[in-house]
Short mmCIF file of C-alpha atoms and ligand atoms in Angstrom, two decimals:
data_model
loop_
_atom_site.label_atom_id
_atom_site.label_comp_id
_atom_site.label_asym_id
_atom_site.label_seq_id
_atom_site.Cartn_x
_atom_site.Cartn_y
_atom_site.Cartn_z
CA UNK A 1 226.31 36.32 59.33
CA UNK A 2 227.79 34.16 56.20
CA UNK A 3 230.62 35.27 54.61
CA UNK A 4 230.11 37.52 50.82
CA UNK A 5 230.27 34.82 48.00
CA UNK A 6 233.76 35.55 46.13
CA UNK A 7 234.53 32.35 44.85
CA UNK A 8 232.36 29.28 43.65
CA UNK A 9 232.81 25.81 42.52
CA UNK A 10 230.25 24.20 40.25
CA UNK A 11 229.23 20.63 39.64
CA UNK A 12 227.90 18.18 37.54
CA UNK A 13 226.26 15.21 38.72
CA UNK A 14 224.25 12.14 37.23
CA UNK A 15 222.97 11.44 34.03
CA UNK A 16 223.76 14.12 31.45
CA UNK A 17 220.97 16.23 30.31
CA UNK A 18 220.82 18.84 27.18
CA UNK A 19 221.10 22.22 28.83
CA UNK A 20 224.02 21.76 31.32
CA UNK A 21 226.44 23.77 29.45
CA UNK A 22 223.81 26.67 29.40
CA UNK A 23 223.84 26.58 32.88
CA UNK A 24 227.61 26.62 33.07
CA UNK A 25 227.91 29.39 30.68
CA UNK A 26 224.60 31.47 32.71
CA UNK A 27 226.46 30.97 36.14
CA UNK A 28 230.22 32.08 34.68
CA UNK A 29 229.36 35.45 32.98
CA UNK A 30 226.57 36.36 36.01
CA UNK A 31 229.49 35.80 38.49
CA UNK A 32 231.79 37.59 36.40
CA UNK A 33 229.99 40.43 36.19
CA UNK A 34 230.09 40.55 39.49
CA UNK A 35 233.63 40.04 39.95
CA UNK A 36 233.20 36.45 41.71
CA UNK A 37 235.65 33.33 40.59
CA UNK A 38 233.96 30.26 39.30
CA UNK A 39 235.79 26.73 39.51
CA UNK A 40 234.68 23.97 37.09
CA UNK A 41 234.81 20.54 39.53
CA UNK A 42 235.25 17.48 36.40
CA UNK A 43 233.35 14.42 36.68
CA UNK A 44 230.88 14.88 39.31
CA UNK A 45 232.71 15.41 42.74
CA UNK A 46 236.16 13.53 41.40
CA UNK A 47 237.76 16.57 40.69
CA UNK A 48 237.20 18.01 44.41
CA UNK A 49 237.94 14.53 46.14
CA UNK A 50 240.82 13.20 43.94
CA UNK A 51 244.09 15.54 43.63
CA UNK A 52 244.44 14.58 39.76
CA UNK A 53 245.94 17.63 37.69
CA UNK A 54 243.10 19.11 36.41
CA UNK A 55 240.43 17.90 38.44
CA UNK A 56 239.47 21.80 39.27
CA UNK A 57 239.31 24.42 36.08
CA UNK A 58 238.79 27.62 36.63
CA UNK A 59 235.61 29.39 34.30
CA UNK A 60 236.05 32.06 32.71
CA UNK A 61 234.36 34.21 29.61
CA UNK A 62 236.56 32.34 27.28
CA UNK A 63 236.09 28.70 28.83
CA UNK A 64 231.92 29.41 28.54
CA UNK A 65 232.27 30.91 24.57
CA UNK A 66 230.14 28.86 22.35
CA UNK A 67 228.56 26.09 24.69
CA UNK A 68 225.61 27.99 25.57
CA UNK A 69 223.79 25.30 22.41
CA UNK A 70 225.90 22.03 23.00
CA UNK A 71 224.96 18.99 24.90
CA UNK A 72 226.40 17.21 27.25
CA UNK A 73 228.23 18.75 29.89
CA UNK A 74 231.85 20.53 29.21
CA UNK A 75 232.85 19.16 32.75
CA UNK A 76 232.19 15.64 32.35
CA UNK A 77 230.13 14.12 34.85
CA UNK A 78 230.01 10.65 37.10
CA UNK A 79 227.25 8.07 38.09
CA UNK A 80 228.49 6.65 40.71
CA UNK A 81 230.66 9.40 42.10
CA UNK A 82 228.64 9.86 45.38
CA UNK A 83 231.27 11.11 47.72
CA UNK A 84 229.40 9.31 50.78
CA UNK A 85 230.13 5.90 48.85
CA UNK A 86 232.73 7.14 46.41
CA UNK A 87 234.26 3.47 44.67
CA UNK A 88 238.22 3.70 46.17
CA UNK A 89 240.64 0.95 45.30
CA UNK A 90 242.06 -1.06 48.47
CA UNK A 91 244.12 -3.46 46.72
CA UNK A 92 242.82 -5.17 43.79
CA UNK A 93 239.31 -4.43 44.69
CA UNK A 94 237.42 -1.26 44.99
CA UNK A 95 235.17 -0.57 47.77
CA UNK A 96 232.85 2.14 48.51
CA UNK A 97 233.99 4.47 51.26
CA UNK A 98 232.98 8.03 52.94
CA UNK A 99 235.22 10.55 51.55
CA UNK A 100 232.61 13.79 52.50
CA UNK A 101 235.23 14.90 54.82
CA UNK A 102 238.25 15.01 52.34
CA UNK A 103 235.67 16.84 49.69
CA UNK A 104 234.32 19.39 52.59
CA UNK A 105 238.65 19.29 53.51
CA UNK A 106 239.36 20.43 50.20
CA UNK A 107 236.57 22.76 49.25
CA UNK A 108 238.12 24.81 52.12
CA UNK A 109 241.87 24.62 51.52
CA UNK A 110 240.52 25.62 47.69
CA UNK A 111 238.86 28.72 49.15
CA UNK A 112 235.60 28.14 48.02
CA UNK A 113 232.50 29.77 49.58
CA UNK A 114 229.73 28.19 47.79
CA UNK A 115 228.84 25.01 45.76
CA UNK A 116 226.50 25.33 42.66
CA UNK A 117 225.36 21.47 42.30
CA UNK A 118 223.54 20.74 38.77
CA UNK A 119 221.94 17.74 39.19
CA UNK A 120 219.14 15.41 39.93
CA UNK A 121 217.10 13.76 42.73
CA UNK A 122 220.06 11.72 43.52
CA UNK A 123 223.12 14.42 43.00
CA UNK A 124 220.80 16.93 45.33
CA UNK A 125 220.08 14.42 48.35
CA UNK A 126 223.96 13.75 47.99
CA UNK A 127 224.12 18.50 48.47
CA UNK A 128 222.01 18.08 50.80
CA UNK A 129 223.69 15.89 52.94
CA UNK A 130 226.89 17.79 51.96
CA UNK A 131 225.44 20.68 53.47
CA UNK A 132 224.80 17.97 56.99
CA UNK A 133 228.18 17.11 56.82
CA UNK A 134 229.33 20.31 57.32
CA UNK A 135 229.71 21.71 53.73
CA UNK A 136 228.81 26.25 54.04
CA UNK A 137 226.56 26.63 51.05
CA UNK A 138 225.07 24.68 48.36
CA UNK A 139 222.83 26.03 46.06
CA UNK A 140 221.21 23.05 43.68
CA UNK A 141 220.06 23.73 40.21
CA UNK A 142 217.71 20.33 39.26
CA UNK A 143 218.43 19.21 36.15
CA UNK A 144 217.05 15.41 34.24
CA UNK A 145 215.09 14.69 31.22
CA UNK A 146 212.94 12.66 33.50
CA UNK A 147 211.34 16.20 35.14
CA UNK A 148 210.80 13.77 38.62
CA UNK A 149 212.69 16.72 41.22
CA UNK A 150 210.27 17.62 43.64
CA UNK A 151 209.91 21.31 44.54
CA UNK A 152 210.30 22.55 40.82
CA UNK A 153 207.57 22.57 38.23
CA UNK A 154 210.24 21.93 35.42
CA UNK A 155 213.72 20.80 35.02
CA UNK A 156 215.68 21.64 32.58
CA UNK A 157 216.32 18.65 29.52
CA UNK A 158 213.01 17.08 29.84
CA UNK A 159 210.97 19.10 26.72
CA UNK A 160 214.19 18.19 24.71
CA UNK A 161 213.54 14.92 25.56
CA UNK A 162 210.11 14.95 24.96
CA UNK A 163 210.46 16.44 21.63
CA UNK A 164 212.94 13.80 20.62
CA UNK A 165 210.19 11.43 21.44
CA UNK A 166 207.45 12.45 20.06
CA UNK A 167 209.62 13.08 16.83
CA UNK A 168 209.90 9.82 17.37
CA UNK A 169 206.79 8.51 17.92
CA UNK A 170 205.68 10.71 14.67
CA UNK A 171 208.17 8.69 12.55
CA UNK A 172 207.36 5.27 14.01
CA UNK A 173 203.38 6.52 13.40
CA UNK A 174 204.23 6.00 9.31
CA UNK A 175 205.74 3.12 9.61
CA UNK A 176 203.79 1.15 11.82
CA UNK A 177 200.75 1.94 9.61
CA UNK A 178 202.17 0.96 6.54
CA UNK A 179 202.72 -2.26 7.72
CA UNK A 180 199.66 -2.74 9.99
CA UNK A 181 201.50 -3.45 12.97
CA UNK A 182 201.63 -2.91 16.81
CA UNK A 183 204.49 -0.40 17.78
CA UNK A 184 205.87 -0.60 21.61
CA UNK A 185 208.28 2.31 22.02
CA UNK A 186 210.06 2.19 25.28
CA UNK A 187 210.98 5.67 26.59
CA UNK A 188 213.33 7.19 29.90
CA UNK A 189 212.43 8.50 33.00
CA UNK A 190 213.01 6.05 35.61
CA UNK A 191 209.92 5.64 38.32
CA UNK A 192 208.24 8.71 36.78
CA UNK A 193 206.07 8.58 33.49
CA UNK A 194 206.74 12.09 32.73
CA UNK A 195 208.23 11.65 29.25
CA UNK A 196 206.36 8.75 28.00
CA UNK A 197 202.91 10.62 29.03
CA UNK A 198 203.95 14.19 27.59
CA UNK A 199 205.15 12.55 24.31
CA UNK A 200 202.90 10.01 23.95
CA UNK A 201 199.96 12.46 24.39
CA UNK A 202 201.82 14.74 21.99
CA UNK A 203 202.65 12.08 19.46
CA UNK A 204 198.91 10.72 19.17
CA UNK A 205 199.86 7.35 20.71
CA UNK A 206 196.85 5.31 20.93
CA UNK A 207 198.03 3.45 24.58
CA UNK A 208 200.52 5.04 27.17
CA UNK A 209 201.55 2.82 30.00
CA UNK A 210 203.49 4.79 33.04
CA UNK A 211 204.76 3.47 36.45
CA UNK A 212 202.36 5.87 38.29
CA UNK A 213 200.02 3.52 36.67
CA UNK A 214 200.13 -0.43 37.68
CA UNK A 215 198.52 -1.98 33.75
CA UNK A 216 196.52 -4.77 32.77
CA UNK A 217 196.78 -6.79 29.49
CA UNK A 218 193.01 -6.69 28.71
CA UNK A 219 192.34 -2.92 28.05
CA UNK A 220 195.38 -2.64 25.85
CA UNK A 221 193.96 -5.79 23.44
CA UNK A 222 190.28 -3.98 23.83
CA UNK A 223 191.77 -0.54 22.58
CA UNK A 224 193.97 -2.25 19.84
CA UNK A 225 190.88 -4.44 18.86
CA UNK A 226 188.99 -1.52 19.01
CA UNK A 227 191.07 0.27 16.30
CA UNK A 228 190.75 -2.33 14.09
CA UNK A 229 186.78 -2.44 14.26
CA UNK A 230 187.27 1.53 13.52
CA UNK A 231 189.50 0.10 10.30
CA UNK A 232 193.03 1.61 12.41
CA UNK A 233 194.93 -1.35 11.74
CA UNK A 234 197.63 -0.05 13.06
CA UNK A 235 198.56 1.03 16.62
CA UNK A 236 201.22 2.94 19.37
CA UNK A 237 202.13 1.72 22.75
CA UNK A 238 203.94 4.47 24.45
CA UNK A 239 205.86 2.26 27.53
CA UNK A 240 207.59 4.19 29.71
CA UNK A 241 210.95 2.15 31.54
CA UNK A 242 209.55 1.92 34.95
CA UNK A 243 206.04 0.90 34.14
CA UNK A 244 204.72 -2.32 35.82
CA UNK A 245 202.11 -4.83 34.87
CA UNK A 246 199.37 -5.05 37.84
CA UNK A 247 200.87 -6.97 40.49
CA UNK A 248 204.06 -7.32 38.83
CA UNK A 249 207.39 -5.78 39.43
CA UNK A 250 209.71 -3.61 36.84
CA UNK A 251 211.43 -4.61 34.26
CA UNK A 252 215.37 -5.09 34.83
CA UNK A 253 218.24 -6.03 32.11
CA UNK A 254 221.82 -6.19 33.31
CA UNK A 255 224.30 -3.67 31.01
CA UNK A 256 228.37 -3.34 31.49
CA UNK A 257 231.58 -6.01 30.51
CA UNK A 258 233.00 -8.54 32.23
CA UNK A 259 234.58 -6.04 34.70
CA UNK A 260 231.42 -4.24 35.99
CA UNK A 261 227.76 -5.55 36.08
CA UNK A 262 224.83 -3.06 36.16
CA UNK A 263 221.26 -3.78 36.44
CA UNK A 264 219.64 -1.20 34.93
CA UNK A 265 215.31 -0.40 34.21
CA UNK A 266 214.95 -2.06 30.48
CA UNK A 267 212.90 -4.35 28.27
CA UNK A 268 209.42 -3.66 29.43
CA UNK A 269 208.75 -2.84 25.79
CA UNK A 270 209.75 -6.06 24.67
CA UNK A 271 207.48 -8.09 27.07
CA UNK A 272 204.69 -6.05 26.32
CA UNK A 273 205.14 -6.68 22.43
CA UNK A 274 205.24 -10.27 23.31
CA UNK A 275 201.89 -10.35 24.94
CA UNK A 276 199.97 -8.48 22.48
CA UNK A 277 201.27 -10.41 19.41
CA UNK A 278 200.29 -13.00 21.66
CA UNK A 279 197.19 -12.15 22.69
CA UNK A 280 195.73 -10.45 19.37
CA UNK A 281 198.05 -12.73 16.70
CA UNK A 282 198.98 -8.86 15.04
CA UNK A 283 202.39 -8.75 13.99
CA UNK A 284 203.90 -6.61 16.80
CA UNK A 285 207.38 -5.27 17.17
CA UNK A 286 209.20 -3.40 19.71
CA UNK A 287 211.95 -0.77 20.23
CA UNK A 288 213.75 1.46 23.22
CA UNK A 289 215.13 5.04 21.97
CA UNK A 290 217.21 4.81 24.79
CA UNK A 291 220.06 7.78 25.00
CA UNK A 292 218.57 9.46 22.12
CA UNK A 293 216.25 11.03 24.66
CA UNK A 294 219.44 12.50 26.67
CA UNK A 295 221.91 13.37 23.97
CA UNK A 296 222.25 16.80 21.19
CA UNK A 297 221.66 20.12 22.53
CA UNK A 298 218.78 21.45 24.50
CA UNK A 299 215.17 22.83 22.64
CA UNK A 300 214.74 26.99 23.21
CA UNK A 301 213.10 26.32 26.24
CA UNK A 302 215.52 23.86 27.78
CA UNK A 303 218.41 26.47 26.93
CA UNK A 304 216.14 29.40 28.34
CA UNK A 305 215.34 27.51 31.46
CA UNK A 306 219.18 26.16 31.69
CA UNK A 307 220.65 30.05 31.69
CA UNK A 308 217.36 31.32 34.07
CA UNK A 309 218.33 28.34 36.50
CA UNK A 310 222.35 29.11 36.41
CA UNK A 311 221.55 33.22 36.71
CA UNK A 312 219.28 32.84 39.34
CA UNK A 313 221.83 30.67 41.24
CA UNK A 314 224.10 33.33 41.44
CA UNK A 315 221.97 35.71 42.18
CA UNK A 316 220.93 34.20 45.47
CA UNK A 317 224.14 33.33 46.56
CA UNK A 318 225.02 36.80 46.52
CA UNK A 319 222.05 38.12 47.67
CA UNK A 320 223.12 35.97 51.00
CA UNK A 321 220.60 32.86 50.71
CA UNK A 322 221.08 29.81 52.75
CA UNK A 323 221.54 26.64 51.07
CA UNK A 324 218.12 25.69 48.98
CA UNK A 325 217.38 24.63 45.13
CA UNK A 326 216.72 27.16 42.03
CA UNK A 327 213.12 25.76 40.95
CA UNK A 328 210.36 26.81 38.61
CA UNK A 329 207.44 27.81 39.84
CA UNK A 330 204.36 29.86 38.29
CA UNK A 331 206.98 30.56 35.77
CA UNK A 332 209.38 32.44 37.87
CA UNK A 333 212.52 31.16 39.46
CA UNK A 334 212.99 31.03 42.60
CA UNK A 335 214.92 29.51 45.97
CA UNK A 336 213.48 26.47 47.52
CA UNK A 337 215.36 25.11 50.60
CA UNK A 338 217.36 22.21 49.69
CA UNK A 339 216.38 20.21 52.90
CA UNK A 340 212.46 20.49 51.70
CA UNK A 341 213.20 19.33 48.32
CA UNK A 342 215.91 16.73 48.34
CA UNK A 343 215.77 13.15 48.66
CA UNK A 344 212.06 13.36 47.05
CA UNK A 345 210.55 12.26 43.52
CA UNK A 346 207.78 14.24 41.63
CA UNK A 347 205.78 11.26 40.24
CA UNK A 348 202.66 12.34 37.71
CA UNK A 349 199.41 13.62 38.82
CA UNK A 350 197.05 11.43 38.24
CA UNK A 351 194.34 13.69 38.19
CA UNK A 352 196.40 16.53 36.58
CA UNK A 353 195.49 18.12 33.41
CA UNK A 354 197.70 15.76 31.28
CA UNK A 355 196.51 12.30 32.49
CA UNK A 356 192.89 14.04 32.18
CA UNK A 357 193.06 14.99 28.72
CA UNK A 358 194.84 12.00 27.55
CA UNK A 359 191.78 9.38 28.76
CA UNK A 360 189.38 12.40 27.49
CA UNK A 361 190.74 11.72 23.96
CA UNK A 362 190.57 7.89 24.55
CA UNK A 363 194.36 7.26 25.18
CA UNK A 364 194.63 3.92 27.15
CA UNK A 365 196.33 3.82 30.49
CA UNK A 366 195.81 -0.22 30.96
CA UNK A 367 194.20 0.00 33.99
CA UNK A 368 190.68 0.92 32.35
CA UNK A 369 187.52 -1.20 33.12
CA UNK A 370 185.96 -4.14 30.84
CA UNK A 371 184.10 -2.57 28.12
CA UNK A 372 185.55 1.05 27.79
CA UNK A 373 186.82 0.29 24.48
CA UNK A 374 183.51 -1.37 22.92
CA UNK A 375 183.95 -2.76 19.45
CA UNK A 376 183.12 -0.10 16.88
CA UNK A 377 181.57 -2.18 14.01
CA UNK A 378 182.92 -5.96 13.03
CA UNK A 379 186.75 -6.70 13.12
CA UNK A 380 188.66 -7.56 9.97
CA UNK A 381 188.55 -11.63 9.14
CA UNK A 382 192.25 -12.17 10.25
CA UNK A 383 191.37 -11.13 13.74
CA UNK A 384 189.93 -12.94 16.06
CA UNK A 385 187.60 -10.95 19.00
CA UNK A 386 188.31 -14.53 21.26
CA UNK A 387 192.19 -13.39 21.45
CA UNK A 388 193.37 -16.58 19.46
CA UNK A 389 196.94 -17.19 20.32
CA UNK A 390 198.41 -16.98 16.96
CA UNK A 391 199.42 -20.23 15.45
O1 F6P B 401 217.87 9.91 34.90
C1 F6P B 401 218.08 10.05 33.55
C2 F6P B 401 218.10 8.72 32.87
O2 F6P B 401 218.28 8.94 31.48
C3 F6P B 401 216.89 7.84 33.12
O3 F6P B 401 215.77 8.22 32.39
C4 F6P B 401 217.44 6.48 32.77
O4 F6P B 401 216.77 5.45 33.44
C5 F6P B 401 218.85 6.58 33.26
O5 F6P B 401 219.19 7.94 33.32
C6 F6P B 401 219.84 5.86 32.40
O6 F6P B 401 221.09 5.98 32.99
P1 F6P B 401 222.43 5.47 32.31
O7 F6P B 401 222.83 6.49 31.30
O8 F6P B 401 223.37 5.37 33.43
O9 F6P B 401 222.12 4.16 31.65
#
């Protein structure tokens, strides 16, 4: 029999995503209503594994006040703080190493009896393997704007972010006609199309390319061309960051100074611009939203979810669960064990309700066959139905 919970340390992990501080605020005031301590670990797992002043602060009613709305997380958080790999300094280089042992080590010289980890795919395989190592209790609450956690129906940050871009796609929409142009709008959400289908559905883009989805190059010109025969002279290429061409592999761009190199997913947008302008001679542009998708506080339902998530977490632990995942499903919350969940990705459905009614309208995937966007009527003089390069 486990030990009562008294005192618990929460985390951060990963890419931000609006809603964290709900969560933070949800988990204080349900422990302290129940007497229970709750430590704030900063950046990630740094605060647990380094012995920095500060590293742990304690929650309370009055460190919670007036977050509940705010992005961002009030504990900071850490991207490549993966204690199995954490980046230590031998010398003038820094290495990777295994520190799980000095983080398990300390989380039991601290007192702790349970870990709340708010994170995603990556930050709960890391709990998960936490829990391997040795670590008593972890209870993950999945959090990313990309909605890929397996086990949950919904994370928490992914409507904001899909209301940010189909704002987004709604402001590009009067723009892009104005000017009779072709829009490519590159959204988040790594190997998952989540945001870029949800959005682009919900922003009336006319082609949505996802990385659930290998494309092709001709559907896309026969569903632009077939605007124009309709007298659309416009159109709106939804590209998520992870989509691929047929065949073809992702699309990376290197970010970071001379110091640190990253290769991160980026520029998919651009290339696809390229080829269309290419392809159809229509003056095509291209742009990523990028962070926008990630920062500002959370939408109602974000926030709702966020404090559901972080109350339900405590309520489990003290209940007496064994380590698992809050998740959303059939609109309740509930405990899904961690080991079932983590280390997988939710990818989209292809034959789910959303995919469905987006090729029902006449969306374009790229991956349609010859002649499902006929030719309405004849195209405008400037265009060319051969696909003339433009000179
Ligand atoms: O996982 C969230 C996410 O925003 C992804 O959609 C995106 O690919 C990635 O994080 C960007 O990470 P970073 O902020 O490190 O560039």
């Amino acid at each position: 029999m486990s030990r009562p919970v008294r005192k618990i340390a929460i985390n951060t992990g990963g890419g931000d995503a609006p809603g964290l501080n709900a969560v933070l605020r949800a988990v204080t005031l349900a422990a302290c209503e129940r007497g229970l301590e709750v430590w704030g670990i900063k950046h990630g797992y740094r605060g647990l594994i380094e012995r920095e002043p500060g590293g742990l602060v304690r929650l309370d009613r009055q460190a919670v006040r007036g977050i509940m709305h705010l992005g961002g997380t009030i504990l900071g958080t850490a991207n490549r703080g993966d204690p199995f790999h954490y980046p230590t300094c031998e010398g003038n280089t820094v290495v990777p190493k295994d520190r799980a042992d000095d983080l398990i080590a300390r989380f039991h010289e601290e007192g702790f009896d349970a870990l709340i980890a708010v994170g995603g795919d990556g930050s709960l395989a890391i709990a998960q393997k936490l829990v391997e190592r040795g670590l008593p209790l972890v209870v993950g609450v999945p959090k990313t704007i990309d909605n890929d956690v397996f086990g949950t129906e919904l994370t928490f940050g992914f409507d904001t972010a899909v209301a940010i871009a189909t704002e987004a796609i709604d402001r590009l929409h009067t723009t892009t006609e104005s000017h009779e142009r072709v829009m490519v709008v590159e959204l988040m959400g790594r190997h998952a199309g989540w945001i870029a289908l949800r959005s682009g559905i919900a922003g009336g883009a006319d082609v949505i390319l996802i990385p659930e989805v290998p494309f092709s190059y001709e559907p896309i010109i026969e569903k632009i061309l077939q605007r124009e025969s309709r007298g659309r002279h416009f159109s709106i290429v939804v590209v998520a960051e992870g989509a691929t061409v047929a065949g073809g592999g992702v699309t990376i761009r290197e970010v970071g100074d001379e110091f640190r190199r990253v290769a991160v997913l980026g520029g998919v947008a651009e290339r696809v611009a390229k080829e269309i302008a290419l392809r159809t001679g229509k003056e095509t542009r291209s742009m990523v939203l990028g962070h926008l998708q990630r920062g500002g506080g959370p939408t109602t339902f974000d926030r709702l979810l966020a404090l559901r998530f972080g109350a339900g977490a405590v309520r489990f632990l003290v209940e007496g669960c064994e380590s698992g995942m809050v998740a959303l499903r059939q609109h309740s919350v509930e405990l899904v064990p961690l080991a079932e969940v983590a280390g997988k990705t939710k990818t989209v459905d292809l034959h789910g309700d959303s995919v469905t009614t987006a090729r029902e309208m006449g969306i374009c995937f790229g991956d349609e066959p010859p002649g499902r966007f006929p030719l309405d009527g004849p195209l405008p003089a400037s265009l060319d139905p051969v696909m003339k390069p433009c000179s």
